[in-house]
PDB file of C-alpha atoms in Angstrom:
ATOM      1  CA  MET H   1      75.680 108.079 -13.713  1.00 85.00           C
ATOM      2  CA  SER H   2      72.406 106.652 -15.016  1.00 95.00           C
ATOM      3  CA  ALA H   3      70.943 103.415 -13.774  1.00 98.00           C
ATOM      4  CA  PRO H   4      71.609 100.577 -16.242  1.00 98.00           C
ATOM      5  CA  MET H   5      68.989  98.583 -18.066  1.00 98.00           C
ATOM      6  CA  LEU H   6      68.295  95.231 -16.392  1.00 98.00           C
ATOM      7  CA  ALA H   7      66.735  92.146 -17.965  1.00 98.00           C
ATOM      8  CA  THR H   8      65.351  88.685 -17.210  1.00 98.00           C
ATOM      9  CA  PRO H   9      64.209  85.999 -19.669  1.00 96.00           C
ATOM     10  CA  ARG H  10      60.756  87.627 -19.908  1.00 98.00           C
ATOM     11  CA  LEU H  11      61.236  91.227 -18.826  1.00 98.00           C
ATOM     12  CA  ILE H  12      63.165  94.435 -19.391  1.00 98.00           C
ATOM     13  CA  LEU H  13      63.716  97.049 -16.689  1.00 98.00           C
ATOM     14  CA  ARG H  14      64.593 100.275 -18.465  1.00 98.00           C
ATOM     15  CA  GLN H  15      64.671 104.064 -18.376  1.00 98.00           C
ATOM     16  CA  TRP H  16      61.342 105.838 -18.785  1.00 98.00           C
ATOM     17  CA  ASP H  17      60.101 107.476 -22.004  1.00 97.00           C
ATOM     18  CA  LYS H  18      57.513 110.209 -22.396  1.00 97.00           C
ATOM     19  CA  VAL H  19      55.298 107.737 -24.241  1.00 98.00           C
ATOM     20  CA  ASP H  20      54.998 105.773 -20.974  1.00 98.00           C
ATOM     21  CA  LEU H  21      53.071 108.576 -19.276  1.00 98.00           C
ATOM     22  CA  PRO H  22      49.532 107.799 -20.539  1.00 98.00           C
ATOM     23  CA  ASP H  23      49.886 104.123 -19.565  1.00 98.00           C
ATOM     24  CA  PHE H  24      51.256 105.097 -16.152  1.00 98.00           C
ATOM     25  CA  ALA H  25      48.328 107.472 -15.655  1.00 98.00           C
ATOM     26  CA  ARG H  26      45.875 104.669 -16.415  1.00 98.00           C
ATOM     27  CA  ILE H  27      47.566 102.454 -13.828  1.00 98.00           C
ATOM     28  CA  ASN H  28      47.437 105.207 -11.210  1.00 98.00           C
ATOM     29  CA  ALA H  29      43.762 105.883 -11.953  1.00 98.00           C
ATOM     30  CA  ASP H  30      42.758 102.236 -11.439  1.00 98.00           C
ATOM     31  CA  PRO H  31      41.017 101.876  -8.055  1.00 98.00           C
ATOM     32  CA  GLN H  32      42.082  98.232  -7.771  1.00 98.00           C
ATOM     33  CA  VAL H  33      45.767  99.025  -8.344  1.00 98.00           C
ATOM     34  CA  MET H  34      45.578 101.911  -5.866  1.00 98.00           C
ATOM     35  CA  ARG H  35      43.402 100.316  -3.213  1.00 97.00           C
ATOM     36  CA  TYR H  36      46.264 100.234  -0.667  1.00 97.00           C
ATOM     37  CA  PHE H  37      47.119 103.885  -1.284  1.00 95.00           C
ATOM     38  CA  PRO H  38      45.156 106.860   0.067  1.00 95.00           C
ATOM     39  CA  ALA H  39      43.695 107.781  -3.349  1.00 96.00           C
ATOM     40  CA  VAL H  40      43.963 107.313  -7.075  1.00 98.00           C
ATOM     41  CA  LEU H  41      46.004 109.902  -8.988  1.00 98.00           C
ATOM     42  CA  ASP H  42      44.762 112.252 -11.675  1.00 98.00           C
ATOM     43  CA  ARG H  43      46.816 112.809 -14.825  1.00 98.00           C
ATOM     44  CA  ALA H  44      48.705 115.813 -13.456  1.00 98.00           C
ATOM     45  CA  GLN H  45      49.629 113.972 -10.262  1.00 98.00           C
ATOM     46  CA  SER H  46      50.696 110.890 -12.207  1.00 98.00           C
ATOM     47  CA  ASP H  47      52.856 112.916 -14.590  1.00 98.00           C
ATOM     48  CA  ALA H  48      54.517 114.721 -11.683  1.00 98.00           C
ATOM     49  CA  LEU H  49      55.289 111.401 -10.007  1.00 98.00           C
ATOM     50  CA  ALA H  50      56.705 110.024 -13.259  1.00 98.00           C
ATOM     51  CA  GLU H  51      58.943 113.063 -13.715  1.00 98.00           C
ATOM     52  CA  GLY H  52      60.509 112.518 -10.298  1.00 97.00           C
ATOM     53  CA  ILE H  53      61.032 108.834 -11.063  1.00 98.00           C
ATOM     54  CA  ARG H  54      62.544 109.570 -14.498  1.00 97.00           C
ATOM     55  CA  THR H  55      64.944 112.147 -13.056  1.00 97.00           C
ATOM     56  CA  ARG H  56      66.144 109.847 -10.289  1.00 97.00           C
ATOM     57  CA  LEU H  57      66.725 106.922 -12.644  1.00 97.00           C
ATOM     58  CA  ARG H  58      68.530 109.129 -15.155  1.00 96.00           C
ATOM     59  CA  ASP H  59      70.796 110.852 -12.652  1.00 97.00           C
ATOM     60  CA  THR H  60      71.683 108.095 -10.167  1.00 97.00           C
ATOM     61  CA  ARG H  61      72.578 104.406 -10.140  1.00 97.00           C
ATOM     62  CA  PHE H  62      69.180 103.163  -9.033  1.00 98.00           C
ATOM     63  CA  GLY H  63      65.509 104.040  -8.950  1.00 98.00           C
ATOM     64  CA  LEU H  64      62.168 102.727 -10.133  1.00 98.00           C
ATOM     65  CA  TRP H  65      62.681 101.119 -13.524  1.00 98.00           C
ATOM     66  CA  ALA H  66      59.947 101.077 -16.165  1.00 98.00           C
ATOM     67  CA  LEU H  67      58.868  97.470 -16.647  1.00 98.00           C
ATOM     68  CA  GLU H  68      58.470  96.216 -20.220  1.00 98.00           C
ATOM     69  CA  LEU H  69      57.256  92.835 -21.483  1.00 98.00           C
ATOM     70  CA  PRO H  70      59.051  92.541 -24.840  1.00 98.00           C
ATOM     71  CA  GLY H  71      56.686  91.698 -27.654  1.00 97.00           C
ATOM     72  CA  LYS H  72      53.678  91.910 -25.322  1.00 97.00           C
ATOM     73  CA  LEU H  73      53.431  95.207 -23.486  1.00 98.00           C
ATOM     74  CA  ARG H  74      55.540  98.331 -23.813  1.00 98.00           C
ATOM     75  CA  PHE H  75      54.814  99.605 -20.278  1.00 98.00           C
ATOM     76  CA  ALA H  76      53.578  97.346 -17.475  1.00 98.00           C
ATOM     77  CA  GLY H  77      54.381  99.563 -14.469  1.00 98.00           C
ATOM     78  CA  PHE H  78      57.505  99.961 -12.374  1.00 98.00           C
ATOM     79  CA  VAL H  79      59.782  97.866 -10.168  1.00 98.00           C
ATOM     80  CA  GLY H  80      62.829  99.167  -8.374  1.00 98.00           C
ATOM     81  CA  LEU H  81      64.582 100.803  -5.457  1.00 98.00           C
ATOM     82  CA  SER H  82      63.934 104.051  -3.636  1.00 97.00           C
ATOM     83  CA  VAL H  83      64.894 105.957  -0.502  1.00 97.00           C
ATOM     84  CA  PRO H  84      61.965 107.049   1.707  1.00 95.00           C
ATOM     85  CA  ALA H  85      61.727 110.820   1.981  1.00 92.00           C
ATOM     86  CA  TYR H  86      60.553 110.807   5.592  1.00 92.00           C
ATOM     87  CA  THR H  87      62.076 109.754   8.912  1.00 93.00           C
ATOM     88  CA  THR H  88      60.953 106.767  10.937  1.00 95.00           C
ATOM     89  CA  HIS H  89      62.644 104.152  13.120  1.00 96.00           C
ATOM     90  CA  PHE H  90      64.222 102.164  10.239  1.00 97.00           C
ATOM     91  CA  THR H  91      65.342 105.049   8.024  1.00 97.00           C
ATOM     92  CA  PRO H  92      67.600 105.855   6.276  1.00 97.00           C
ATOM     93  CA  CYS H  93      67.161 102.756   4.148  1.00 98.00           C
ATOM     94  CA  VAL H  94      66.674 101.511   0.595  1.00 98.00           C
ATOM     95  CA  GLU H  95      63.273 100.066  -0.219  1.00 98.00           C
ATOM     96  CA  ILE H  96      62.247  97.744  -3.027  1.00 98.00           C
ATOM     97  CA  GLY H  97      58.786  98.350  -4.454  1.00 98.00           C
ATOM     98  CA  TRP H  98      56.552  97.715  -7.442  1.00 98.00           C
ATOM     99  CA  ARG H  99      53.341  98.865  -9.104  1.00 98.00           C
ATOM    100  CA  LEU H 100      51.995  96.844 -12.022  1.00 98.00           C
ATOM    101  CA  ALA H 101      49.021  97.189 -14.320  1.00 98.00           C
ATOM    102  CA  ARG H 102      46.168  94.929 -13.302  1.00 98.00           C
ATOM    103  CA  CYS H 103      46.465  92.900 -16.532  1.00 98.00           C
ATOM    104  CA  CYS H 104      49.938  91.840 -15.380  1.00 98.00           C
ATOM    105  CA  TRP H 105      48.958  90.496 -11.973  1.00 98.00           C
ATOM    106  CA  GLY H 106      49.252  86.828 -11.082  1.00 97.00           C
ATOM    107  CA  GLN H 107      51.930  85.958 -13.650  1.00 97.00           C
ATOM    108  CA  GLY H 108      55.066  86.197 -11.521  1.00 98.00           C
ATOM    109  CA  TYR H 109      56.291  89.416 -13.109  1.00 98.00           C
ATOM    110  CA  ALA H 110      56.727  91.337  -9.856  1.00 98.00           C
ATOM    111  CA  THR H 111      58.744  88.542  -8.242  1.00 98.00           C
ATOM    112  CA  GLU H 112      60.883  87.999 -11.339  1.00 98.00           C
ATOM    113  CA  ALA H 113      61.640  91.691 -11.813  1.00 98.00           C
ATOM    114  CA  ALA H 114      62.248  92.296  -8.122  1.00 98.00           C
ATOM    115  CA  SER H 115      64.652  89.328  -7.995  1.00 98.00           C
ATOM    116  CA  ARG H 116      66.701  90.920 -10.769  1.00 98.00           C
ATOM    117  CA  VAL H 117      66.667  94.248  -8.946  1.00 98.00           C
ATOM    118  CA  LEU H 118      67.877  92.567  -5.757  1.00 98.00           C
ATOM    119  CA  ASP H 119      70.767  90.981  -7.649  1.00 98.00           C
ATOM    120  CA  TYR H 120      71.741  94.479  -8.792  1.00 98.00           C
ATOM    121  CA  ALA H 121      71.243  95.952  -5.320  1.00 98.00           C
ATOM    122  CA  PHE H 122      73.487  93.433  -3.592  1.00 98.00           C
ATOM    123  CA  ASP H 123      76.047  92.831  -6.352  1.00 97.00           C
ATOM    124  CA  ALA H 124      76.561  96.160  -8.156  1.00 98.00           C
ATOM    125  CA  LEU H 125      75.522  98.498  -5.352  1.00 98.00           C
ATOM    126  CA  ALA H 126      76.775  96.290  -2.477  1.00 98.00           C
ATOM    127  CA  LEU H 127      73.881  97.316  -0.262  1.00 98.00           C
ATOM    128  CA  VAL H 128      73.898  95.793   3.207  1.00 98.00           C
ATOM    129  CA  GLU H 129      70.112  95.441   3.392  1.00 98.00           C
ATOM    130  CA  VAL H 130      66.964  96.129   1.401  1.00 98.00           C
ATOM    131  CA  VAL H 131      63.576  96.606   3.052  1.00 98.00           C
ATOM    132  CA  SER H 132      60.005  96.630   1.848  1.00 98.00           C
ATOM    133  CA  PHE H 133      56.804  97.741   3.503  1.00 98.00           C
ATOM    134  CA  THR H 134      53.128  98.051   2.773  1.00 98.00           C
ATOM    135  CA  ALA H 135      49.754  98.430   4.415  1.00 97.00           C
ATOM    136  CA  ARG H 136      48.956  95.452   6.628  1.00 97.00           C
ATOM    137  CA  GLN H 137      45.965  94.539   4.419  1.00 98.00           C
ATOM    138  CA  ASN H 138      48.047  94.297   1.227  1.00 98.00           C
ATOM    139  CA  LEU H 139      48.342  90.515   1.135  1.00 98.00           C
ATOM    140  CA  PRO H 140      49.422  90.235  -2.553  1.00 97.00           C
ATOM    141  CA  SER H 141      52.485  92.444  -2.051  1.00 98.00           C
ATOM    142  CA  ARG H 142      53.312  90.704   1.222  1.00 98.00           C
ATOM    143  CA  ALA H 143      53.260  87.386  -0.663  1.00 98.00           C
ATOM    144  CA  VAL H 144      55.801  88.779  -3.156  1.00 98.00           C
ATOM    145  CA  MET H 145      58.022  89.889  -0.276  1.00 98.00           C
ATOM    146  CA  ARG H 146      57.953  86.378   1.171  1.00 98.00           C
ATOM    147  CA  ARG H 147      58.742  84.822  -2.231  1.00 97.00           C
ATOM    148  CA  LEU H 148      61.775  87.084  -2.392  1.00 97.00           C
ATOM    149  CA  GLY H 149      62.943  85.662   0.945  1.00 97.00           C
ATOM    150  CA  MET H 150      62.203  88.812   2.925  1.00 98.00           C
ATOM    151  CA  GLN H 151      61.382  88.316   6.595  1.00 98.00           C
ATOM    152  CA  HIS H 152      58.600  90.131   8.427  1.00 98.00           C
ATOM    153  CA  ASP H 153      60.113  92.249  11.206  1.00 98.00           C
ATOM    154  CA  VAL H 154      57.048  92.205  13.455  1.00 98.00           C
ATOM    155  CA  ALA H 155      58.678  94.520  15.985  1.00 98.00           C
ATOM    156  CA  GLY H 156      59.393  96.948  13.159  1.00 98.00           C
ATOM    157  CA  ASP H 157      55.786  97.468  12.043  1.00 98.00           C
ATOM    158  CA  PHE H 158      54.895 101.143  12.165  1.00 97.00           C
ATOM    159  CA  PRO H 159      52.188 103.778  11.698  1.00 97.00           C
ATOM    160  CA  HIS H 160      52.935 105.500   8.407  1.00 96.00           C
ATOM    161  CA  PRO H 161      54.096 109.053   9.225  1.00 95.00           C
ATOM    162  CA  LEU H 162      52.321 110.539   6.197  1.00 94.00           C
ATOM    163  CA  LEU H 163      48.938 109.143   7.173  1.00 95.00           C
ATOM    164  CA  ALA H 164      46.678 110.435   9.921  1.00 95.00           C
ATOM    165  CA  THR H 165      46.385 108.471  13.139  1.00 93.00           C
ATOM    166  CA  GLY H 166      43.520 106.036  12.760  1.00 94.00           C
ATOM    167  CA  HIS H 167      43.601 106.017   8.952  1.00 96.00           C
ATOM    168  CA  PRO H 168      42.634 102.492   7.785  1.00 97.00           C
ATOM    169  CA  LEU H 169      45.930 102.158   5.862  1.00 97.00           C
ATOM    170  CA  SER H 170      48.143 103.639   8.581  1.00 97.00           C
ATOM    171  CA  HIS H 171      49.395 100.338  10.041  1.00 97.00           C
ATOM    172  CA  HIS H 172      52.340  99.252   7.850  1.00 98.00           C
ATOM    173  CA  VAL H 173      54.287  96.005   8.005  1.00 98.00           C
ATOM    174  CA  LEU H 174      58.064  95.999   7.560  1.00 98.00           C
ATOM    175  CA  TYR H 175      60.011  93.267   5.746  1.00 98.00           C
ATOM    176  CA  ARG H 176      63.808  93.004   5.694  1.00 98.00           C
ATOM    177  CA  LEU H 177      66.360  91.229   3.508  1.00 98.00           C
ATOM    178  CA  PRO H 178      70.053  91.325   4.505  1.00 98.00           C
ATOM    179  CA  ARG H 179      72.633  90.966   1.746  1.00 98.00           C
ATOM    180  CA  GLN H 180      74.103  87.786   3.196  1.00 97.00           C
ATOM    181  CA  THR H 181      70.694  86.113   3.323  1.00 97.00           C
ATOM    182  CA  TRP H 182      70.069  86.895  -0.353  1.00 96.00           C
ATOM    183  CA  LEU H 183      73.489  85.655  -1.440  1.00 94.00           C
ATOM    184  CA  ALA H 184      73.137  82.431   0.553  1.00 94.00           C
ATOM    185  CA  ARG H 185      69.692  81.724  -0.907  1.00 91.00           C
ATOM    186  CA  ARG H 186      70.847  82.507  -4.427  1.00 88.00           C
ATOM    187  CA  ALA H 187      73.794  80.136  -4.103  1.00 90.00           C
ATOM    188  CA  CYS H 188      71.373  77.268  -3.509  1.00 86.00           C
ATOM    189  CA  VAL H 189      69.326  77.866  -6.662  1.00 76.00           C
ATOM    190  CA  PRO H 190      70.474  75.910  -9.756  1.00 64.00           C
ATOM    191  CA  SER H 191      71.463  78.334 -12.509  1.00 57.00           C
ATOM    192  CA  ASP H 192      69.042  76.777 -14.991  1.00 52.00           C
ATOM    193  CA  SER H 193      66.080  77.472 -12.702  1.00 49.00           C
ATOM    194  CA  ARG H 194      66.756  81.136 -11.959  1.00 53.00           C
ATOM    195  CA  ALA H 195      64.510  83.971 -13.089  1.00 48.00           C
ATOM    196  CA  THR H 196      61.691  81.692 -14.184  1.00 45.00           C
ATOM    197  CA  HIS H 197      58.068  82.758 -14.352  1.00 37.00           C
ATOM    198  CA  THR H 198      57.639  81.903 -10.665  1.00 40.00           C
ATOM    199  CA  GLY H 199      60.494  84.108  -9.500  1.00 42.00           C
ATOM    200  CA  ARG H 200      64.156  83.369  -9.007  1.00 40.00           C
ATOM    201  CA  LEU H 201      63.976  82.125  -5.436  1.00 40.00           C
ATOM    202  CA  ASN H 202      60.510  80.596  -5.399  1.00 37.00           C
ATOM    203  CA  GLY H 203      59.756  76.896  -5.189  1.00 33.00           C
ATOM    204  CA  GLN H 204      61.443  73.630  -4.352  1.00 29.00           C
ATOM    205  CA  HIS H 205      65.034  74.828  -4.691  1.00 30.00           C
ATOM    206  CA  GLU H 206      64.880  77.318  -1.829  1.00 30.00           C
ATOM    207  CA  CYS H 207      67.441  76.696   0.917  1.00 37.00           C
ATOM    208  CA  SER H 208      65.238  78.036   3.682  1.00 29.00           C
ATOM    209  CA  PRO H 209      61.641  79.166   4.207  1.00 28.00           C
ATOM    210  CA  GLY H 210      60.706  82.377   3.609  1.00 30.00           C
ATOM    211  CA  GLY H 211      56.734  99.153  -3.344  1.00 41.00           C
ATOM    212  CA  THR H 212      59.556 103.612  -4.116  1.00 38.00           C
ATOM    213  CA  ILE H 213      59.225 107.154  -5.057  1.00 34.00           C
ATOM    214  CA  ARG H 214      55.467 107.089  -4.683  1.00 40.00           C
ATOM    215  CA  GLN H 215      52.910 109.791  -4.221  1.00 44.00           C
ATOM    216  CA  LYS H 216      54.375 110.696  -0.810  1.00 43.00           C
ATOM    217  CA  THR H 217      55.954 107.255  -0.358  1.00 47.00           C
ATOM    218  CA  PHE H 218      53.198 105.109   1.106  1.00 51.00           C
ATOM    219  CA  SER H 219      53.862 101.458   0.318  1.00 49.00           C
ATOM    220  CA  SER H 220      55.058  98.843  -2.097  1.00 56.00           C
ATOM    221  CA  GLY H 221      52.794  97.064  -4.480  1.00 59.00           C
TER     222      GLY H 221
END
């Protein structure tokens, strides 16, 4: 069963096409996009990563959707769900993550798309919890996690098992979002204010205060 297309007022989360590969390679070659990953990717590495993502999304009910801005940008990056391929204290788990082209930063797209993905995760898939994690220094992605209502599990922070001890990106922070927390927060948001440009659960209507198949699964964002 393939993962379905998802949509918000501004965005489409869809299956990948071969024509997405050059744009994805440009994103993965951008040092600013990849600054919280061990290295940028060359074209062959990017294409191999995309093939794994495409296969997962085609063959299962969830994965990393290609993000499209209808009428503006055919391919803006990815947002979606993945299962880490390694073992650590909080696995097995399902992680939400994102990687967007630099031109799409600061416009609420990651929060809006991730909110839609979380609706799917908790409604259609009935997941009990979704987590997210990233390098401690990755403040932009951590801000998205907080806007989504995810809580920092300080005791759950961990050294990434695929990075050498002492690597500057090794220390990762763990954020958690239980299904019941998401449903309770969503119930408090007026229907006419959901999925806006600031993200479905961001702003004055919140009830309470407050990324992936990657090259070797390092972090969200």
